[in-house]
């Protein structure tokens, strides 16, 4: 199995005032397509920083990050934006939906920037919303949706781009158990059916059982890397 | 393409309303100020513009009509001798002290002595032949309707100017000018009111040229040369522009106007940019998400600038309507206001400038749209 995301001896530190904190220490990992990889660990263990570097949002201090075989350090900022636009989707803890737009428009928006025509964007957005179970609520604005529904709109927004890489940062933290379950199942299904690389970062222990692979992180290092035998088929 | 900028404007109109109103008020202030300034300053040229004739002869260096001094009669003779000149009409201009009803005290007035023939040049566009004929009554004067309250009199009322009794025989409109009340009399009456100070000389001669004459060329011929010039010749337009320029630039009023316009611009831009920045800051997480999804800053910038442009357009329309109402009201009250297309275009450009500059300032708030802020 080819790795679509590769971290090679990554290191990163932040300086706050006189205090220097090493967030990632010589971290190497390979992540494959077609499965949901969960990075879990306590707050401040560096898991979000790892996600940011592998998704091209952040540059490491040392080491190299490859995504889809591309050395991210070699890309100019504009090329990096282009790379993200074409290949990546993001789901964040906050849903970050524009209050003025309906669910359908939220999903169509990035597709327009991708250069898709209105008709195609509308069809793809509709399909993505149907896939996350919101086919009947496409015309509603965020204020009319529940938290779980909003997160599913955010997932549809990431999914409609048909990205090869999907990054999720604490996607279930703001949700109750039932909605959290729906969201993680959706992410899992996306990995399986779309063959996408799904990298999910969370400290939510409920998610462990739903991942194909769990990386336990602490103090900027990966302590354990295990496959979850019980992971269900789509 | 989902029209994010417009949808957000409509949905969050309360957020954008202050900036739109700031733009509208800036536009209103700029336009009304311009209308008033041009109205008032052009009224200094109103006597020139509302009269016939192509050339004016007056005291050398005279900067504005109310600064006229008596000139020698040889000016008239010189003009009459030019083959292109059809007619020369004297126009007298003297200062006066108006004493009307006791409770109004003294009022400084300018007395215009004009030819009363029906085809006379002076005030050809402001006074009807019938009104003009009324001035043939000895000591009869015409005043602007809007000045009646200031004088405390009505038509038929009597007052004393420079020691001579006069009677208001009619009212006109468009006779108001800067600096005081203007009253119109016949040439004969004006000479009497002058107490003989000017030895029968008048302040101006207005010259009508034969059809097809080149006013500039005739002006060149009539213009006296050498040190001892005793009068000067201007084309009508040049003299009118001189008057406006004098009030605009020599009195300091113009500088005040420019300063006020700058203040309006800066204040408008400050309020608008703050509001737009607030709007950007309010959606910063959404913008950051788009940025994470690969939408570049240039495209996000366009969203903000488009919002600024809409805010500007809305403010322009509201400000324009409000200005139209104010100008209408001013016309009804005989307040001199004047707006031409060029002025409106300049003000509109300034107003859109306010909105777009504010948009550019607000764009800087986008720098905070860093996807890293979305990660825990």
PDB file of N, CA and C in Angstrom, chain A residues 43 48 51-52 57 81 84-85 88-90 92-93 96-101 105 108-110 112-113 118 141 157-158 161 169-170 203, chain B residues 1-4 7-9 11-12 283 285-300 303 370-372 374-376:
ATOM      1  N   UNK A  43      -4.361  17.139  24.854  1.00  0.00           N
ATOM      2  CA  UNK A  43      -4.175  18.492  24.346  1.00  0.00           C
ATOM      3  C   UNK A  43      -2.704  18.866  24.396  1.00  0.00           C
ATOM      4  N   UNK A  48      -2.454  18.441  16.270  1.00  0.00           N
ATOM      5  CA  UNK A  48      -2.984  19.408  15.309  1.00  0.00           C
ATOM      6  C   UNK A  48      -1.868  20.018  14.468  1.00  0.00           C
ATOM      7  N   UNK A  51      -1.134  17.664  11.737  1.00  0.00           N
ATOM      8  CA  UNK A  51      -2.145  17.782  10.685  1.00  0.00           C
ATOM      9  C   UNK A  51      -1.887  19.026   9.829  1.00  0.00           C
ATOM     10  N   UNK A  52      -1.551  20.133  10.513  1.00  0.00           N
ATOM     11  CA  UNK A  52      -1.322  21.393   9.780  1.00  0.00           C
ATOM     12  C   UNK A  52      -0.145  21.265   8.818  1.00  0.00           C
ATOM     13  N   UNK A  57      -0.669  23.612   5.655  1.00  0.00           N
ATOM     14  CA  UNK A  57      -1.068  24.876   6.279  1.00  0.00           C
ATOM     15  C   UNK A  57       0.091  25.487   7.047  1.00  0.00           C
ATOM     16  N   UNK A  81      -1.478  26.857  -2.183  1.00  0.00           N
ATOM     17  CA  UNK A  81      -2.917  27.130  -2.195  1.00  0.00           C
ATOM     18  C   UNK A  81      -3.593  26.316  -3.287  1.00  0.00           C
ATOM     19  N   UNK A  84      -3.810  22.751  -2.257  1.00  0.00           N
ATOM     20  CA  UNK A  84      -4.890  22.522  -1.290  1.00  0.00           C
ATOM     21  C   UNK A  84      -6.247  22.579  -1.978  1.00  0.00           C
ATOM     22  N   UNK A  85      -6.382  23.557  -2.903  1.00  0.00           N
ATOM     23  CA  UNK A  85      -7.658  23.712  -3.588  1.00  0.00           C
ATOM     24  C   UNK A  85      -8.010  22.450  -4.358  1.00  0.00           C
ATOM     25  N   UNK A  88      -7.225  18.815  -1.317  1.00  0.00           N
ATOM     26  CA  UNK A  88      -7.521  18.613   0.113  1.00  0.00           C
ATOM     27  C   UNK A  88      -8.894  19.134   0.510  1.00  0.00           C
ATOM     28  N   UNK A  89      -9.439  18.473   1.515  1.00  0.00           N
ATOM     29  CA  UNK A  89     -10.651  18.951   2.169  1.00  0.00           C
ATOM     30  C   UNK A  89     -10.371  19.063   3.647  1.00  0.00           C
ATOM     31  N   UNK A  90     -11.071  20.003   4.299  1.00  0.00           N
ATOM     32  CA  UNK A  90     -10.861  20.187   5.740  1.00  0.00           C
ATOM     33  C   UNK A  90     -12.187  20.171   6.476  1.00  0.00           C
ATOM     34  N   UNK A  92     -13.253  21.215  10.434  1.00  0.00           N
ATOM     35  CA  UNK A  92     -12.712  21.737  11.691  1.00  0.00           C
ATOM     36  C   UNK A  92     -13.710  21.541  12.820  1.00  0.00           C
ATOM     37  N   UNK A  93     -13.238  21.775  14.033  1.00  0.00           N
ATOM     38  CA  UNK A  93     -14.129  21.627  15.170  1.00  0.00           C
ATOM     39  C   UNK A  93     -15.304  22.595  15.069  1.00  0.00           C
ATOM     40  N   UNK A  96     -17.770  26.726  10.970  1.00  0.00           N
ATOM     41  CA  UNK A  96     -17.303  27.801  10.092  1.00  0.00           C
ATOM     42  C   UNK A  96     -18.109  27.904   8.804  1.00  0.00           C
ATOM     43  N   UNK A  97     -19.408  27.949   8.973  1.00  0.00           N
ATOM     44  CA  UNK A  97     -20.276  28.122   7.810  1.00  0.00           C
ATOM     45  C   UNK A  97     -20.679  29.586   7.705  1.00  0.00           C
ATOM     46  N   UNK A  98     -20.804  30.078   6.479  1.00  0.00           N
ATOM     47  CA  UNK A  98     -21.238  31.469   6.295  1.00  0.00           C
ATOM     48  C   UNK A  98     -22.723  31.590   6.637  1.00  0.00           C
ATOM     49  N   UNK A  99     -23.054  32.488   7.569  1.00  0.00           N
ATOM     50  CA  UNK A  99     -24.452  32.573   8.012  1.00  0.00           C
ATOM     51  C   UNK A  99     -25.426  32.896   6.877  1.00  0.00           C
ATOM     52  N   UNK A 100     -24.919  33.551   5.841  1.00  0.00           N
ATOM     53  CA  UNK A 100     -25.820  34.029   4.789  1.00  0.00           C
ATOM     54  C   UNK A 100     -26.163  32.940   3.770  1.00  0.00           C
ATOM     55  N   UNK A 101     -25.398  31.853   3.767  1.00  0.00           N
ATOM     56  CA  UNK A 101     -25.569  30.889   2.677  1.00  0.00           C
ATOM     57  C   UNK A 101     -26.363  29.667   3.125  1.00  0.00           C
ATOM     58  N   UNK A 105     -25.413  26.221  -0.920  1.00  0.00           N
ATOM     59  CA  UNK A 105     -24.454  27.258  -1.342  1.00  0.00           C
ATOM     60  C   UNK A 105     -23.113  27.120  -0.617  1.00  0.00           C
ATOM     61  N   UNK A 108     -21.375  24.567  -2.535  1.00  0.00           N
ATOM     62  CA  UNK A 108     -21.052  25.001  -3.902  1.00  0.00           C
ATOM     63  C   UNK A 108     -19.894  26.000  -3.932  1.00  0.00           C
ATOM     64  N   UNK A 109     -19.766  26.779  -2.849  1.00  0.00           N
ATOM     65  CA  UNK A 109     -18.811  27.895  -2.844  1.00  0.00           C
ATOM     66  C   UNK A 109     -17.378  27.494  -3.250  1.00  0.00           C
ATOM     67  N   UNK A 110     -16.774  26.501  -2.542  1.00  0.00           N
ATOM     68  CA  UNK A 110     -15.393  26.152  -2.958  1.00  0.00           C
ATOM     69  C   UNK A 110     -15.345  25.577  -4.368  1.00  0.00           C
ATOM     70  N   UNK A 112     -17.000  26.610  -6.898  1.00  0.00           N
ATOM     71  CA  UNK A 112     -16.901  27.755  -7.804  1.00  0.00           C
ATOM     72  C   UNK A 112     -15.463  28.228  -7.912  1.00  0.00           C
ATOM     73  N   UNK A 113     -14.785  28.280  -6.764  1.00  0.00           N
ATOM     74  CA  UNK A 113     -13.379  28.708  -6.782  1.00  0.00           C
ATOM     75  C   UNK A 113     -12.500  27.691  -7.506  1.00  0.00           C
ATOM     76  N   UNK A 118     -21.781  26.517 -12.657  1.00  0.00           N
ATOM     77  CA  UNK A 118     -22.852  26.484 -11.661  1.00  0.00           C
ATOM     78  C   UNK A 118     -23.623  25.162 -11.661  1.00  0.00           C
ATOM     79  N   UNK A 141     -30.362  27.568   6.091  1.00  0.00           N
ATOM     80  CA  UNK A 141     -29.163  28.302   6.503  1.00  0.00           C
ATOM     81  C   UNK A 141     -28.651  27.726   7.817  1.00  0.00           C
ATOM     82  N   UNK A 157     -19.022  20.040   2.352  1.00  0.00           N
ATOM     83  CA  UNK A 157     -18.234  21.085   1.698  1.00  0.00           C
ATOM     84  C   UNK A 157     -16.830  20.570   1.350  1.00  0.00           C
ATOM     85  N   UNK A 158     -16.258  19.783   2.283  1.00  0.00           N
ATOM     86  CA  UNK A 158     -14.924  19.229   2.023  1.00  0.00           C
ATOM     87  C   UNK A 158     -15.001  18.100   0.990  1.00  0.00           C
ATOM     88  N   UNK A 161     -15.500  18.599  -3.166  1.00  0.00           N
ATOM     89  CA  UNK A 161     -14.319  18.871  -3.986  1.00  0.00           C
ATOM     90  C   UNK A 161     -13.688  17.576  -4.490  1.00  0.00           C
ATOM     91  N   UNK A 169     -10.059  18.029  12.038  1.00  0.00           N
ATOM     92  CA  UNK A 169      -9.459  18.398  13.324  1.00  0.00           C
ATOM     93  C   UNK A 169     -10.551  18.484  14.376  1.00  0.00           C
ATOM     94  N   UNK A 170     -10.532  17.551  15.284  1.00  0.00           N
ATOM     95  CA  UNK A 170     -11.530  17.488  16.358  1.00  0.00           C
ATOM     96  C   UNK A 170     -12.945  17.648  15.805  1.00  0.00           C
ATOM     97  N   UNK A 203      -9.021  14.041  20.471  1.00  0.00           N
ATOM     98  CA  UNK A 203      -8.738  13.457  21.775  1.00  0.00           C
ATOM     99  C   UNK A 203      -9.987  12.746  22.283  1.00  0.00           C
TER     100      UNK A 203
ATOM    101  N   UNK B   1     -21.148  30.583  -9.781  1.00  0.00           N
ATOM    102  CA  UNK B   1     -20.405  31.068  -8.606  1.00  0.00           C
ATOM    103  C   UNK B   1     -21.395  31.587  -7.563  1.00  0.00           C
ATOM    104  N   UNK B   2     -21.237  31.121  -6.346  1.00  0.00           N
ATOM    105  CA  UNK B   2     -22.134  31.590  -5.284  1.00  0.00           C
ATOM    106  C   UNK B   2     -21.779  33.047  -4.954  1.00  0.00           C
ATOM    107  N   UNK B   3     -22.734  33.966  -5.049  1.00  0.00           N
ATOM    108  CA  UNK B   3     -22.427  35.380  -4.788  1.00  0.00           C
ATOM    109  C   UNK B   3     -22.290  35.651  -3.295  1.00  0.00           C
ATOM    110  N   UNK B   4     -21.155  35.236  -2.757  1.00  0.00           N
ATOM    111  CA  UNK B   4     -20.942  35.318  -1.311  1.00  0.00           C
ATOM    112  C   UNK B   4     -21.055  36.750  -0.802  1.00  0.00           C
ATOM    113  N   UNK B   7     -24.785  37.964  -0.952  1.00  0.00           N
ATOM    114  CA  UNK B   7     -25.633  37.218  -0.020  1.00  0.00           C
ATOM    115  C   UNK B   7     -25.353  37.654   1.414  1.00  0.00           C
ATOM    116  N   UNK B   8     -24.061  37.831   1.712  1.00  0.00           N
ATOM    117  CA  UNK B   8     -23.697  38.238   3.071  1.00  0.00           C
ATOM    118  C   UNK B   8     -24.207  39.642   3.355  1.00  0.00           C
ATOM    119  N   UNK B   9     -24.105  40.529   2.363  1.00  0.00           N
ATOM    120  CA  UNK B   9     -24.598  41.893   2.549  1.00  0.00           C
ATOM    121  C   UNK B   9     -26.085  41.890   2.878  1.00  0.00           C
ATOM    122  N   UNK B  11     -27.961  39.336   3.947  1.00  0.00           N
ATOM    123  CA  UNK B  11     -28.290  38.614   5.173  1.00  0.00           C
ATOM    124  C   UNK B  11     -27.862  39.374   6.423  1.00  0.00           C
ATOM    125  N   UNK B  12     -26.705  40.022   6.352  1.00  0.00           N
ATOM    126  CA  UNK B  12     -26.186  40.726   7.532  1.00  0.00           C
ATOM    127  C   UNK B  12     -26.261  42.229   7.324  1.00  0.00           C
ATOM    128  N   UNK B 283     -16.487  37.337  10.172  1.00  0.00           N
ATOM    129  CA  UNK B 283     -16.519  36.134   9.335  1.00  0.00           C
ATOM    130  C   UNK B 283     -15.130  35.532   9.171  1.00  0.00           C
ATOM    131  N   UNK B 285     -13.347  33.306  10.646  1.00  0.00           N
ATOM    132  CA  UNK B 285     -13.177  31.844  10.681  1.00  0.00           C
ATOM    133  C   UNK B 285     -13.656  31.208   9.379  1.00  0.00           C
ATOM    134  N   UNK B 286     -14.731  31.782   8.829  1.00  0.00           N
ATOM    135  CA  UNK B 286     -15.234  31.254   7.556  1.00  0.00           C
ATOM    136  C   UNK B 286     -14.224  31.538   6.437  1.00  0.00           C
ATOM    137  N   UNK B 287     -13.676  32.766   6.460  1.00  0.00           N
ATOM    138  CA  UNK B 287     -12.664  33.093   5.454  1.00  0.00           C
ATOM    139  C   UNK B 287     -11.447  32.173   5.616  1.00  0.00           C
ATOM    140  N   UNK B 288     -11.074  31.916   6.877  1.00  0.00           N
ATOM    141  CA  UNK B 288      -9.918  31.056   7.129  1.00  0.00           C
ATOM    142  C   UNK B 288     -10.184  29.646   6.598  1.00  0.00           C
ATOM    143  N   UNK B 289     -11.437  29.195   6.760  1.00  0.00           N
ATOM    144  CA  UNK B 289     -11.778  27.869   6.243  1.00  0.00           C
ATOM    145  C   UNK B 289     -11.629  27.830   4.725  1.00  0.00           C
ATOM    146  N   UNK B 290     -12.148  28.876   4.065  1.00  0.00           N
ATOM    147  CA  UNK B 290     -12.001  28.932   2.603  1.00  0.00           C
ATOM    148  C   UNK B 290     -10.523  28.927   2.230  1.00  0.00           C
ATOM    149  N   UNK B 291      -9.741  29.673   3.015  1.00  0.00           N
ATOM    150  CA  UNK B 291      -8.316  29.740   2.724  1.00  0.00           C
ATOM    151  C   UNK B 291      -7.675  28.361   2.886  1.00  0.00           C
ATOM    152  N   UNK B 292      -8.098  27.633   3.943  1.00  0.00           N
ATOM    153  CA  UNK B 292      -7.585  26.283   4.140  1.00  0.00           C
ATOM    154  C   UNK B 292      -7.953  25.409   2.948  1.00  0.00           C
ATOM    155  N   UNK B 293      -9.153  25.617   2.427  1.00  0.00           N
ATOM    156  CA  UNK B 293      -9.615  24.804   1.298  1.00  0.00           C
ATOM    157  C   UNK B 293      -8.923  25.219   0.002  1.00  0.00           C
ATOM    158  N   UNK B 294      -8.036  26.212   0.095  1.00  0.00           N
ATOM    159  CA  UNK B 294      -7.224  26.553  -1.065  1.00  0.00           C
ATOM    160  C   UNK B 294      -7.681  27.795  -1.813  1.00  0.00           C
ATOM    161  N   UNK B 295      -8.650  28.521  -1.254  1.00  0.00           N
ATOM    162  CA  UNK B 295      -9.066  29.772  -1.892  1.00  0.00           C
ATOM    163  C   UNK B 295      -8.061  30.855  -1.491  1.00  0.00           C
ATOM    164  N   UNK B 296      -7.375  31.410  -2.474  1.00  0.00           N
ATOM    165  CA  UNK B 296      -6.274  32.333  -2.187  1.00  0.00           C
ATOM    166  C   UNK B 296      -6.749  33.661  -1.623  1.00  0.00           C
ATOM    167  N   UNK B 297      -5.802  34.391  -1.018  1.00  0.00           N
ATOM    168  CA  UNK B 297      -6.127  35.695  -0.439  1.00  0.00           C
ATOM    169  C   UNK B 297      -6.669  36.648  -1.499  1.00  0.00           C
ATOM    170  N   UNK B 298      -6.132  36.539  -2.712  1.00  0.00           N
ATOM    171  CA  UNK B 298      -6.567  37.468  -3.760  1.00  0.00           C
ATOM    172  C   UNK B 298      -8.070  37.345  -3.988  1.00  0.00           C
ATOM    173  N   UNK B 299      -8.564  36.097  -3.941  1.00  0.00           N
ATOM    174  CA  UNK B 299      -9.989  35.896  -4.183  1.00  0.00           C
ATOM    175  C   UNK B 299     -10.818  36.307  -2.981  1.00  0.00           C
ATOM    176  N   UNK B 300     -10.287  36.092  -1.787  1.00  0.00           N
ATOM    177  CA  UNK B 300     -11.008  36.542  -0.584  1.00  0.00           C
ATOM    178  C   UNK B 300     -11.076  38.069  -0.576  1.00  0.00           C
ATOM    179  N   UNK B 303     -13.857  39.428  -2.488  1.00  0.00           N
ATOM    180  CA  UNK B 303     -15.155  39.389  -1.802  1.00  0.00           C
ATOM    181  C   UNK B 303     -15.335  40.653  -0.964  1.00  0.00           C
ATOM    182  N   UNK B 370      -6.020  33.079   9.051  1.00  0.00           N
ATOM    183  CA  UNK B 370      -5.010  32.026   9.018  1.00  0.00           C
ATOM    184  C   UNK B 370      -5.674  30.721   9.464  1.00  0.00           C
ATOM    185  N   UNK B 371      -5.655  29.721   8.584  1.00  0.00           N
ATOM    186  CA  UNK B 371      -6.321  28.465   8.941  1.00  0.00           C
ATOM    187  C   UNK B 371      -5.808  27.893  10.257  1.00  0.00           C
ATOM    188  N   UNK B 372      -4.565  28.238  10.622  1.00  0.00           N
ATOM    189  CA  UNK B 372      -4.010  27.706  11.862  1.00  0.00           C
ATOM    190  C   UNK B 372      -4.889  28.066  13.065  1.00  0.00           C
ATOM    191  N   UNK B 374      -7.923  27.875  13.208  1.00  0.00           N
ATOM    192  CA  UNK B 374      -9.062  26.964  13.296  1.00  0.00           C
ATOM    193  C   UNK B 374      -8.674  25.653  13.963  1.00  0.00           C
ATOM    194  N   UNK B 375      -7.341  25.417  14.052  1.00  0.00           N
ATOM    195  CA  UNK B 375      -6.872  24.169  14.634  1.00  0.00           C
ATOM    196  C   UNK B 375      -6.727  24.334  16.129  1.00  0.00           C
ATOM    197  N   UNK B 376      -7.054  23.298  16.816  1.00  0.00           N
ATOM    198  CA  UNK B 376      -6.914  23.396  18.266  1.00  0.00           C
ATOM    199  C   UNK B 376      -5.494  23.099  18.705  1.00  0.00           C
TER     200      UNK B 376
END
